[in-house]
Short mmCIF file of C-alpha atoms in Angstrom, two decimals:
data_model
loop_
_atom_site.label_atom_id
_atom_site.label_comp_id
_atom_site.label_asym_id
_atom_site.label_seq_id
_atom_site.Cartn_x
_atom_site.Cartn_y
_atom_site.Cartn_z
CA GLY W 1 10.06 26.78 -5.50
CA ILE W 2 7.50 24.07 -5.21
CA THR W 3 4.02 24.57 -3.85
CA ALA W 4 2.45 21.58 -2.12
CA ARG W 5 -1.06 20.79 -1.03
CA LEU W 6 -2.80 17.77 0.42
CA GLU W 7 -5.92 16.31 -1.15
CA PRO W 8 -8.16 14.69 1.45
CA VAL W 9 -8.44 10.91 1.21
CA GLU W 10 -11.52 9.27 2.66
CA GLY W 11 -10.53 7.12 5.62
CA ILE W 12 -7.19 8.86 6.26
CA HIS W 13 -7.49 11.24 9.18
CA GLU W 14 -3.93 12.57 9.38
CA GLY W 15 -2.47 13.83 6.11
CA GLY W 16 -3.61 13.22 2.56
CA ARG W 17 -2.49 12.72 -1.04
CA LEU W 18 0.46 14.97 -1.94
CA MET W 19 -0.01 17.28 -4.92
CA VAL W 20 2.87 19.51 -6.12
CA LYS W 21 3.11 22.47 -8.49
CA GLY W 22 6.01 24.63 -9.61
CA PRO W 23 8.45 25.53 -12.40
CA ASN W 24 10.61 22.47 -11.70
CA VAL W 25 7.71 20.00 -11.70
CA MET W 26 7.26 17.93 -14.85
CA LEU W 27 5.29 19.43 -17.71
CA GLY W 28 3.09 16.38 -18.15
CA TYR W 29 2.87 12.84 -19.40
CA LEU W 30 3.42 11.82 -23.01
CA ASN W 31 0.07 11.32 -24.67
CA ALA W 32 -0.14 7.78 -26.08
CA ASP W 33 -2.97 8.76 -28.43
CA SER W 34 -0.98 11.64 -29.91
CA PRO W 35 2.76 10.85 -29.97
CA GLY W 36 4.98 13.82 -29.24
CA THR W 37 2.37 15.77 -27.29
CA LEU W 38 2.13 16.20 -23.55
CA ALA W 39 -0.93 15.86 -21.35
CA PRO W 40 -0.27 18.38 -18.57
CA PRO W 41 -1.36 17.64 -15.00
CA GLU W 42 -4.84 18.97 -14.22
CA GLY W 43 -4.55 22.60 -13.15
CA GLY W 44 -0.77 22.23 -13.15
CA TRP W 45 -0.89 20.09 -10.00
CA HIS W 46 1.08 16.81 -10.21
CA ASP W 47 -0.27 13.89 -8.17
CA THR W 48 2.76 12.23 -6.56
CA GLY W 49 0.80 9.14 -5.54
CA ASP W 50 2.11 9.53 -1.99
CA ILE W 51 0.08 9.70 1.20
CA VAL W 52 1.85 12.16 3.51
CA ALA W 53 1.42 14.25 6.61
CA ILE W 54 2.91 17.74 6.86
CA GLU W 55 3.80 18.77 10.41
CA ASP W 56 5.77 21.93 11.27
CA GLY W 57 6.90 22.21 7.63
CA PHE W 58 8.24 18.64 7.50
CA VAL W 59 6.76 16.06 5.16
CA SER W 60 6.35 12.53 6.55
CA ILE W 61 5.64 9.95 3.88
CA ARG W 62 3.05 7.44 5.12
CA GLY W 63 3.18 5.31 1.97
CA ARG W 64 2.14 5.00 -1.64
CA ALA W 65 -1.59 5.52 -2.22
CA ARG W 66 -1.86 2.18 -4.01
CA ARG W 67 -0.38 0.45 -0.92
CA PHE W 68 -3.39 1.35 1.22
CA ALA W 69 -6.60 -0.68 1.52
CA LYS W 70 -10.04 0.59 2.40
CA LEU W 71 -11.62 -1.57 5.08
CA GLY W 72 -14.98 -0.60 6.47
CA GLY W 73 -14.40 3.07 5.62
CA GLU W 74 -10.89 3.20 7.09
CA MET W 75 -7.68 3.37 5.07
CA VAL W 76 -5.10 0.81 6.21
CA SER W 77 -1.41 1.04 5.35
CA LEU W 78 -0.34 -2.33 3.95
CA ALA W 79 3.30 -1.35 4.53
CA ALA W 80 2.64 -0.73 8.24
CA VAL W 81 1.10 -4.20 8.61
CA GLU W 82 4.01 -5.75 6.68
CA SER W 83 6.52 -3.97 8.92
CA MET W 84 4.90 -5.40 12.03
CA ILE W 85 4.92 -8.90 10.48
CA SER W 86 8.60 -8.57 9.46
CA GLY W 87 9.44 -7.72 13.06
CA LEU W 88 7.64 -10.84 14.24
CA TRP W 89 9.13 -13.14 11.60
CA PRO W 90 12.43 -11.66 10.36
CA GLY W 91 14.34 -13.36 7.56
CA PHE W 92 11.29 -14.08 5.42
CA ASN W 93 9.47 -12.04 2.78
CA HIS W 94 5.90 -11.03 3.60
CA VAL W 95 3.39 -9.13 1.47
CA VAL W 96 -0.06 -8.00 2.54
CA VAL W 97 -2.53 -7.62 -0.32
CA ALA W 98 -6.10 -6.37 -0.41
CA LEU W 99 -8.62 -8.63 -2.11
CA PRO W 100 -12.30 -7.91 -2.74
CA ASP W 101 -14.67 -8.64 0.13
CA LEU W 102 -18.46 -8.49 -0.20
CA ARG W 103 -19.01 -7.15 3.34
CA LYS W 104 -16.16 -4.70 3.91
CA GLY W 105 -15.13 -3.82 0.36
CA GLU W 106 -11.68 -5.34 0.78
CA GLN W 107 -9.99 -7.85 3.06
CA LEU W 108 -6.33 -8.24 3.88
CA VAL W 109 -4.48 -11.43 3.00
CA LEU W 110 -0.90 -12.17 4.03
CA VAL W 111 1.30 -13.90 1.47
CA THR W 112 4.42 -15.16 3.24
CA GLU W 113 7.46 -17.33 2.69
CA LYS W 114 7.46 -18.45 6.36
CA PRO W 115 6.46 -22.14 6.17
CA ASP W 116 4.98 -22.30 9.67
CA ALA W 117 3.30 -18.89 9.74
CA ASP W 118 0.71 -18.96 12.51
CA LYS W 119 -2.35 -16.71 12.56
CA LYS W 120 -2.61 -16.82 16.37
CA ALA W 121 1.01 -15.65 16.80
CA LEU W 122 0.33 -12.85 14.33
CA GLN W 123 -2.81 -11.76 16.16
CA ASP W 124 -0.99 -11.82 19.52
CA GLU W 125 1.86 -9.66 18.17
CA ALA W 126 -0.57 -7.21 16.58
CA LYS W 127 -2.48 -6.85 19.84
CA LEU W 128 0.79 -6.36 21.74
CA GLN W 129 1.77 -3.54 19.34
CA GLY W 130 -1.67 -1.91 19.49
CA PHE W 131 -2.77 -2.68 15.95
CA PRO W 132 -6.54 -2.61 15.47
CA GLU W 133 -8.16 -5.98 14.75
CA LEU W 134 -9.42 -4.49 11.48
CA TRP W 135 -5.81 -4.27 10.27
CA MET W 136 -5.17 -8.00 10.67
CA PRO W 137 -4.98 -10.26 7.62
CA LYS W 138 -8.01 -12.54 7.46
CA ALA W 139 -6.01 -15.27 5.76
CA LEU W 140 -2.40 -16.44 5.53
CA LEU W 141 -1.11 -17.95 2.31
CA VAL W 142 2.30 -19.63 2.33
CA THR W 143 4.40 -19.75 -0.83
CA ARG W 144 7.97 -20.85 -1.54
CA ALA W 145 8.84 -17.55 -3.19
CA ILE W 146 7.12 -14.20 -3.39
CA PRO W 147 7.39 -12.80 -6.94
CA VAL W 148 10.09 -10.19 -7.51
CA LEU W 149 10.89 -7.79 -10.31
CA GLY W 150 14.13 -7.81 -12.31
CA ASN W 151 15.61 -5.28 -9.86
CA GLY W 152 14.95 -7.62 -6.91
CA LYS W 153 12.05 -5.60 -5.48
CA ILE W 154 8.77 -7.27 -4.63
CA ASP W 155 6.31 -7.47 -7.53
CA TYR W 156 3.13 -6.43 -5.72
CA GLY W 157 0.90 -6.95 -8.76
CA ALA W 158 2.11 -10.50 -9.32
CA THR W 159 1.84 -11.24 -5.59
CA ARG W 160 -1.76 -10.06 -5.61
CA GLU W 161 -2.47 -12.33 -8.60
CA LEU W 162 -0.80 -15.21 -6.74
CA ALA W 163 -3.08 -14.55 -3.75
CA ILE W 164 -6.13 -14.55 -6.02
CA THR W 165 -5.16 -17.93 -7.49
CA MET W 166 -4.39 -19.39 -4.04
CA ARG W 167 -7.51 -17.93 -2.42
CA PRO W 168 -9.85 -20.78 -3.42
CA LEU W 169 -7.65 -22.99 -1.23
CA LEU W 170 -8.74 -21.08 1.89
#
């Protein structure tokens, strides 16, 4: 069997980072500095990289840890914001990225393929759905095409870099 535990994550009040341990969990990562040797997970606990909640024995995945942003001490799910935006403007790709912000640590920026994306419409929809103002992108950047990987999935790293290069235009 597998044993699971949650590591607390500052700013996430329900759930935490999923750690697993057991005989069927990987033995470790290959050590780049010493080919052929494994670097086992610390204490045998493997960090899945997932933020989850465990309720009544059921695991609910909230998202990947790297797809959260820390804004003013609160962790914000970028996927949750993207889902709300996709409901407002279906048929277009939208990615929310976190960029450095001197006041709050990070700020959210929406990169979208919707040519006439409107910040006011986004704010109205967010309010209607009960999203906190803190979760709203501070800027909207329109692009013809959001970068994708060879498998067709969104390339979040390249999209973040695109937002950084477009940011001076704000």
